[in-house]
GROMACS .gro file of C-alpha atoms in nm:
model
  314
    1MET     CA    1  -1.094  -0.603   1.488
    2ASP     CA    2  -0.737  -0.593   1.617
    3ALA     CA    3  -0.534  -0.289   1.520
    4LEU     CA    4  -0.290  -0.464   1.291
    5ALA     CA    5  -0.570  -0.638   1.103
    6GLY     CA    6  -0.746  -0.305   1.067
    7LEU     CA    7  -0.434  -0.153   0.919
    8LEU     CA    8  -0.344  -0.437   0.684
    9GLU     CA    9  -0.685  -0.539   0.555
   10GLY     CA   10  -0.670  -0.268   0.292
   11PRO     CA   11  -0.459  -0.406   0.004
   12ARG     CA   12  -0.688  -0.538  -0.273
   13ALA     CA   13  -0.519  -0.543  -0.611
   14ARG     CA   14  -0.728  -0.530  -0.926
   15GLY     CA   15  -0.538  -0.601  -1.243
   16ALA     CA   16  -0.210  -0.509  -1.077
   17PHE     CA   17   0.097  -0.463  -1.294
   18MET     CA   18   0.319  -0.763  -1.227
   19ILE     CA   19   0.638  -0.864  -1.405
   20ARG     CA   20   0.952  -1.072  -1.375
   21ALA     CA   21   1.242  -0.839  -1.459
   22CYS     CA   22   1.557  -0.999  -1.602
   23PHE     CA   23   1.876  -0.799  -1.660
   24GLU     CA   24   2.245  -0.835  -1.724
   25PRO     CA   25   2.463  -0.554  -1.581
   26PRO     CA   26   2.497  -0.273  -1.651
   27TRP     CA   27   2.129  -0.182  -1.629
   28SER     CA   28   1.919   0.097  -1.483
   29ILE     CA   29   1.546   0.174  -1.491
   30ARG     CA   30   1.392   0.505  -1.388
   31ILE     CA   31   1.043   0.474  -1.232
   32GLU     CA   32   0.812   0.775  -1.249
   33ASP     CA   33   0.477   0.594  -1.258
   34ARG     CA   34   0.336   0.764  -0.945
   35ALA     CA   35   0.196   0.428  -0.833
   36PRO     CA   36   0.075   0.424  -0.471
   37LEU     CA   37   0.268   0.109  -0.379
   38THR     CA   38   0.525  -0.117  -0.547
   39VAL     CA   39   0.679  -0.432  -0.401
   40MET     CA   40   1.011  -0.571  -0.528
   41VAL     CA   41   1.149  -0.914  -0.443
   42MET     CA   42   1.509  -0.997  -0.531
   43VAL     CA   43   1.535  -1.348  -0.673
   44ARG     CA   44   1.885  -1.352  -0.823
   45GLY     CA   45   2.174  -1.108  -0.828
   46ASP     CA   46   2.193  -0.766  -0.664
   47ALA     CA   47   2.019  -0.435  -0.726
   48TRP     CA   48   2.010  -0.084  -0.587
   49VAL     CA   49   1.693   0.113  -0.523
   50ILE     CA   50   1.779   0.483  -0.536
   51PRO     CA   51   1.509   0.733  -0.436
   52ASP     CA   52   1.538   1.097  -0.536
   53ARG     CA   53   1.513   1.181  -0.168
   54GLY     CA   54   1.638   0.966   0.116
   55SER     CA   55   1.889   0.685   0.145
   56ARG     CA   56   1.944   0.428  -0.125
   57ILE     CA   57   1.919   0.059  -0.040
   58ARG     CA   58   2.088  -0.251  -0.179
   59LEU     CA   59   1.885  -0.565  -0.244
   60ARG     CA   60   2.037  -0.912  -0.237
   61PRO     CA   61   1.870  -1.247  -0.309
   62GLY     CA   62   1.568  -1.296  -0.083
   63ASP     CA   63   1.543  -0.928   0.013
   64LEU     CA   64   1.220  -0.736  -0.032
   65ALA     CA   65   1.159  -0.364  -0.079
   66ILE     CA   66   0.838  -0.162  -0.082
   67ALA     CA   67   0.825   0.182  -0.244
   68ARG     CA   68   0.538   0.415  -0.159
   69GLY     CA   69   0.443   0.661  -0.431
   70PRO     CA   70   0.422   0.906  -0.582
   71ASP     CA   71   0.792   0.993  -0.545
   72PRO     CA   72   1.017   0.868  -0.831
   73TYR     CA   73   1.312   0.636  -0.786
   74THR     CA   74   1.565   0.437  -0.987
   75CYS     CA   75   1.647   0.065  -0.983
   76ALA     CA   76   1.993  -0.025  -1.110
   77ASP     CA   77   2.283  -0.266  -1.085
   78ASP     CA   78   2.494   0.025  -0.960
   79PRO     CA   79   2.404   0.380  -0.845
   80GLY     CA   80   2.631   0.519  -1.115
   81THR     CA   81   2.464   0.345  -1.409
   82ALA     CA   82   2.265   0.583  -1.630
   83PRO     CA   83   1.894   0.493  -1.684
   84GLN     CA   84   1.819   0.293  -1.997
   85ALA     CA   85   1.441   0.306  -1.971
   86LEU     CA   86   1.170   0.518  -1.811
   87ILE     CA   87   0.849   0.378  -1.656
   88LEU     CA   88   0.559   0.627  -1.666
   89PRO     CA   89   0.198   0.613  -1.536
   90GLY     CA   90  -0.014   0.338  -1.688
   91ALA     CA   91   0.292   0.109  -1.722
   92GLU     CA   92   0.405   0.311  -2.026
   93CYS     CA   93   0.770   0.244  -2.110
   94ARG     CA   94   1.000   0.489  -2.289
   95TYR     CA   95   1.366   0.551  -2.354
   96PRO     CA   96   1.514   0.834  -2.145
   97ASP     CA   97   1.496   1.064  -2.451
   98GLY     CA   98   1.118   1.010  -2.472
   99ARG     CA   99   1.101   0.757  -2.756
  100ALA     CA  100   0.858   0.469  -2.706
  101LEU     CA  101   1.018   0.133  -2.628
  102ASN     CA  102   0.753  -0.040  -2.843
  103GLY     CA  103   0.791  -0.377  -2.673
  104SER     CA  104   1.163  -0.401  -2.741
  105MET     CA  105   1.227  -0.522  -2.384
  106ASP     CA  106   0.946  -0.780  -2.371
  107LEU     CA  107   1.087  -1.127  -2.304
  108GLY     CA  108   0.769  -1.334  -2.275
  109VAL     CA  109   0.463  -1.364  -2.051
  110ARG     CA  110   0.498  -1.093  -1.782
  111THR     CA  111   0.873  -1.099  -1.835
  112TRP     CA  112   1.068  -0.785  -1.919
  113GLY     CA  113   1.429  -0.675  -1.946
  114ASP     CA  114   1.735  -0.720  -2.166
  115ARG     CA  115   1.818  -1.091  -2.122
  116LEU     CA  116   1.598  -1.384  -2.026
  117ASP     CA  117   1.902  -1.559  -1.876
  118GLY     CA  118   2.030  -1.241  -1.708
  119SER     CA  119   2.219  -1.265  -1.382
  120THR     CA  120   1.966  -1.030  -1.215
  121VAL     CA  121   1.604  -1.135  -1.162
  122MET     CA  122   1.342  -0.937  -0.968
  123LEU     CA  123   0.970  -0.991  -0.913
  124ILE     CA  124   0.780  -0.662  -0.921
  125GLY     CA  125   0.417  -0.597  -0.832
  126THR     CA  126   0.257  -0.255  -0.857
  127TYR     CA  127  -0.079  -0.133  -0.733
  128LEU     CA  128  -0.200   0.102  -1.004
  129TRP     CA  129  -0.483   0.281  -0.821
  130GLU     CA  130  -0.484   0.456  -0.485
  131GLY     CA  131  -0.822   0.299  -0.412
  132GLU     CA  132  -0.654  -0.042  -0.391
  133ILE     CA  133  -0.455   0.056  -0.082
  134SER     CA  134  -0.597   0.196   0.240
  135GLY     CA  135  -0.495   0.557   0.290
  136ARG     CA  136  -0.431   0.481   0.657
  137LEU     CA  137  -0.184   0.214   0.550
  138LEU     CA  138  -0.001   0.439   0.306
  139LYS     CA  139   0.034   0.711   0.568
  140ALA     CA  140   0.189   0.458   0.807
  141LEU     CA  141   0.471   0.363   0.568
  142PRO     CA  142   0.801   0.533   0.489
  143PRO     CA  143   0.865   0.621   0.123
  144LEU     CA  144   1.099   0.322   0.095
  145LEU     CA  145   1.137   0.024   0.326
  146THR     CA  146   1.333  -0.299   0.302
  147LEU     CA  147   1.324  -0.641   0.465
  148PRO     CA  148   1.655  -0.829   0.432
  149SER     CA  149   1.643  -1.204   0.383
  150ASP     CA  150   1.773  -1.275   0.734
  151VAL     CA  151   1.453  -1.132   0.885
  152TRP     CA  152   1.219  -1.206   0.595
  153ASN     CA  153   1.144  -1.554   0.465
  154CYS     CA  154   0.810  -1.583   0.289
  155PRO     CA  155   0.699  -1.909   0.122
  156LEU     CA  156   0.491  -1.704  -0.124
  157THR     CA  157   0.799  -1.593  -0.317
  158PRO     CA  158   0.875  -1.919  -0.503
  159TYR     CA  159   0.505  -1.969  -0.570
  160LEU     CA  160   0.479  -1.618  -0.716
  161MET     CA  161   0.789  -1.689  -0.926
  162ASP     CA  162   0.608  -1.983  -1.085
  163GLU     CA  163   0.271  -1.815  -1.126
  164ILE     CA  164   0.387  -1.482  -1.268
  165VAL     CA  165   0.488  -1.635  -1.602
  166ARG     CA  166   0.179  -1.852  -1.648
  167ASP     CA  167  -0.091  -1.764  -1.898
  168GLU     CA  168  -0.392  -1.953  -1.761
  169PRO     CA  169  -0.762  -1.863  -1.731
  170GLY     CA  170  -0.815  -1.639  -1.429
  171GLN     CA  171  -0.442  -1.585  -1.388
  172GLU     CA  172  -0.481  -1.212  -1.329
  173VAL     CA  173  -0.699  -1.277  -1.024
  174VAL     CA  174  -0.455  -1.536  -0.889
  175LEU     CA  175  -0.167  -1.290  -0.918
  176ASP     CA  176  -0.368  -1.007  -0.760
  177ARG     CA  177  -0.440  -1.220  -0.455
  178LEU     CA  178  -0.079  -1.340  -0.431
  179LEU     CA  179   0.040  -0.979  -0.441
  180ASP     CA  180  -0.203  -0.886  -0.163
  181LEU     CA  181  -0.082  -1.174   0.054
  182LEU     CA  182   0.281  -1.091  -0.014
  183VAL     CA  183   0.235  -0.727   0.084
  184ILE     CA  184   0.038  -0.812   0.398
  185ALA     CA  185   0.298  -1.066   0.509
  186ALA     CA  186   0.579  -0.818   0.442
  187LEU     CA  187   0.411  -0.534   0.630
  188ARG     CA  188   0.330  -0.758   0.924
  189ALA     CA  189   0.702  -0.839   0.942
  190TRP     CA  190   0.791  -0.471   0.899
  191PHE     CA  191   0.568  -0.342   1.178
  192SER     CA  192   0.720  -0.594   1.418
  193ARG     CA  193   1.064  -0.439   1.370
  194PRO     CA  194   1.198  -0.167   1.603
  195GLU     CA  195   1.289   0.069   1.319
  196ALA     CA  196   0.933   0.072   1.186
  197ALA     CA  197   0.772   0.405   1.268
  198ALA     CA  198   0.421   0.284   1.344
  199PRO     CA  199   0.145   0.548   1.335
  200ALA     CA  200   0.073   0.729   1.661
  201TRP     CA  201  -0.268   0.567   1.706
  202TYR     CA  202  -0.109   0.223   1.672
  203ALA     CA  203   0.140   0.292   1.950
  204ALA     CA  204  -0.137   0.451   2.161
  205LEU     CA  205  -0.323   0.120   2.176
  206ALA     CA  206  -0.090   0.020   2.459
  207ASP     CA  207  -0.221   0.302   2.676
  208PRO     CA  208  -0.489   0.179   2.921
  209VAL     CA  209  -0.716   0.479   2.861
  210VAL     CA  210  -0.658   0.577   2.500
  211GLY     CA  211  -0.623   0.216   2.389
  212ARG     CA  212  -0.967   0.133   2.525
  213VAL     CA  213  -1.121   0.433   2.346
  214LEU     CA  214  -0.951   0.342   2.018
  215ARG     CA  215  -1.088  -0.012   2.036
  216LEU     CA  216  -1.438   0.113   2.112
  217VAL     CA  217  -1.429   0.342   1.811
  218GLN     CA  218  -1.276   0.083   1.581
  219ASP     CA  219  -1.511  -0.197   1.685
  220ASP     CA  220  -1.835   0.003   1.674
  221PRO     CA  221  -1.801   0.309   1.447
  222ALA     CA  222  -2.179   0.331   1.397
  223HIS     CA  223  -2.241   0.406   1.765
  224PRO     CA  224  -2.328   0.773   1.834
  225TRP     CA  225  -2.008   0.834   2.026
  226THR     CA  226  -1.935   1.161   2.204
  227VAL     CA  227  -1.632   1.263   2.405
  228ALA     CA  228  -1.848   1.228   2.716
  229SER     CA  229  -1.961   0.874   2.638
  230LEU     CA  230  -1.610   0.763   2.545
  231ALA     CA  231  -1.469   0.919   2.860
  232ALA     CA  232  -1.730   0.738   3.070
  233LYS     CA  233  -1.634   0.405   2.913
  234ALA     CA  234  -1.267   0.476   2.982
  235GLY     CA  235  -1.334   0.589   3.340
  236VAL     CA  236  -1.187   0.937   3.306
  237SER     CA  237  -1.319   1.291   3.267
  238ARG     CA  238  -1.388   1.444   2.927
  239ALA     CA  239  -1.103   1.691   2.970
  240ALA     CA  240  -0.860   1.419   3.073
  241LEU     CA  241  -0.954   1.201   2.776
  242ALA     CA  242  -0.932   1.486   2.527
  243ARG     CA  243  -0.592   1.588   2.658
  244ARG     CA  244  -0.446   1.237   2.678
  245PHE     CA  245  -0.591   1.124   2.345
  246THR     CA  246  -0.461   1.430   2.158
  247GLU     CA  247  -0.120   1.395   2.319
  248LEU     CA  248  -0.077   1.029   2.219
  249VAL     CA  249  -0.266   1.011   1.889
  250GLY     CA  250  -0.196   1.359   1.759
  251GLU     CA  251  -0.559   1.462   1.710
  252PRO     CA  252  -0.875   1.492   1.925
  253PRO     CA  253  -1.101   1.187   1.975
  254MET     CA  254  -1.383   1.309   1.751
  255THR     CA  255  -1.142   1.401   1.471
  256TYR     CA  256  -0.999   1.051   1.486
  257LEU     CA  257  -1.351   0.904   1.486
  258THR     CA  258  -1.441   1.100   1.174
  259GLY     CA  259  -1.126   0.983   0.998
  260TRP     CA  260  -1.195   0.621   1.091
  261ARG     CA  261  -1.553   0.644   0.967
  262MET     CA  262  -1.439   0.802   0.641
  263ALA     CA  263  -1.177   0.531   0.589
  264LEU     CA  264  -1.441   0.262   0.638
  265ALA     CA  265  -1.678   0.440   0.402
  266ALA     CA  266  -1.405   0.470   0.140
  267ASP     CA  267  -1.330   0.098   0.164
  268ALA     CA  268  -1.700   0.014   0.132
  269LEU     CA  269  -1.734   0.237  -0.173
  270ARG     CA  270  -1.439   0.065  -0.333
  271ASP     CA  271  -1.519  -0.294  -0.241
  272THR     CA  272  -1.899  -0.323  -0.241
  273ASP     CA  273  -2.202  -0.220  -0.444
  274ASP     CA  274  -2.387  -0.110  -0.130
  275THR     CA  275  -2.589   0.208  -0.154
  276LEU     CA  276  -2.456   0.525  -0.001
  277GLU     CA  277  -2.747   0.519   0.242
  278ALA     CA  278  -2.649   0.172   0.367
  279ILE     CA  279  -2.283   0.271   0.400
  280ALA     CA  280  -2.379   0.586   0.587
  281ARG     CA  281  -2.577   0.388   0.847
  282ARG     CA  282  -2.292   0.139   0.885
  283VAL     CA  283  -2.033   0.406   0.967
  284GLY     CA  284  -2.243   0.621   1.197
  285TYR     CA  285  -2.415   0.880   0.977
  286GLY     CA  286  -2.786   0.948   0.965
  287GLY     CA  287  -2.811   0.919   0.589
  288ALA     CA  288  -2.648   0.959   0.250
  289PHE     CA  289  -2.662   1.338   0.253
  290ALA     CA  290  -2.475   1.368   0.585
  291LEU     CA  291  -2.210   1.118   0.478
  292SER     CA  292  -2.163   1.286   0.139
  293GLY     CA  293  -2.087   1.620   0.297
  294ALA     CA  294  -1.840   1.475   0.546
  295PHE     CA  295  -1.677   1.257   0.282
  296LYS     CA  296  -1.618   1.545   0.043
  297ARG     CA  297  -1.466   1.757   0.320
  298VAL     CA  298  -1.215   1.480   0.397
  299TYR     CA  299  -1.139   1.341   0.049
  300GLY     CA  300  -1.213   1.641  -0.170
  301VAL     CA  301  -1.446   1.442  -0.398
  302SER     CA  302  -1.798   1.306  -0.367
  303PRO     CA  303  -1.853   0.941  -0.271
  304ARG     CA  304  -1.972   0.871  -0.625
  305GLU     CA  305  -1.656   1.019  -0.777
  306TYR     CA  306  -1.439   0.828  -0.531
  307ARG     CA  307  -1.614   0.499  -0.612
  308GLY     CA  308  -1.544   0.549  -0.983
  309VAL     CA  309  -1.177   0.636  -0.937
  310GLY     CA  310  -1.120   0.358  -0.682
  311ARG     CA  311  -1.242   0.105  -0.936
  312GLY     CA  312  -1.021   0.234  -1.211
  313SER     CA  313  -1.279   0.437  -1.400
  314PRO     CA  314  -1.161   0.740  -1.596
   0.00000   0.00000   0.00000
């Protein structure tokens, strides 16, 4: 598996919250939904995305922005416009004073705002559960990133514009997959840009020693790797590998290996019905008991609890 594929294979929406937002200035929406990832595509007009911390960005037609939760932010026609609505967890909508909106801004199938013919139109897709996005991917992203139209031109946008307002059998699945493809395409474009702060391990793949070790670990996580065996494969001493790996990646080789195995196990718990025993063997643990202990140390919950939350269970 190449490194970029390993990083981007994580998004898998399930019943994602997707809307076409239509507004006429002045307008402002405060988002406090704590969603792990939200993608916004500007179709018509301009908008500002204003995080509580960090620099605000302006979106013009064709621009795309991705906000990484849980930090709140505001979308508005102008940074000075006071919020008219508040978006809370579970796609709950309220007025700023706490009163329920009660559908007063619904404009049709997956369409929301104050005017259907408004001069501002955005497509918004939100992953509702952390289990739908790889933790390694989330950690690699800034809280807010943008791709302007002059460097971002995705043919999925007009297709999503058509599909988001349809009410056909299986439409939810179609939209989930379109959102996944849109995010993957956007992040592939983002990581190719010089301002993208790629994770340390990603940059370390260019190193002839550490890069080889990373590929060995990523390609065969079930192998009983040790620092000695990895060093032998890389043609260096154990001390040299440990020092160089920690310097470039930011953690020792075996710590990275554990994190990679746990990420794979988490994905398998979320995406398959495989037994814990089978997952344990696949990621390099002797059995379910050993994997459970390691998993809880890393994630703070048992594999069973994680599987339930990742699939949207209470």
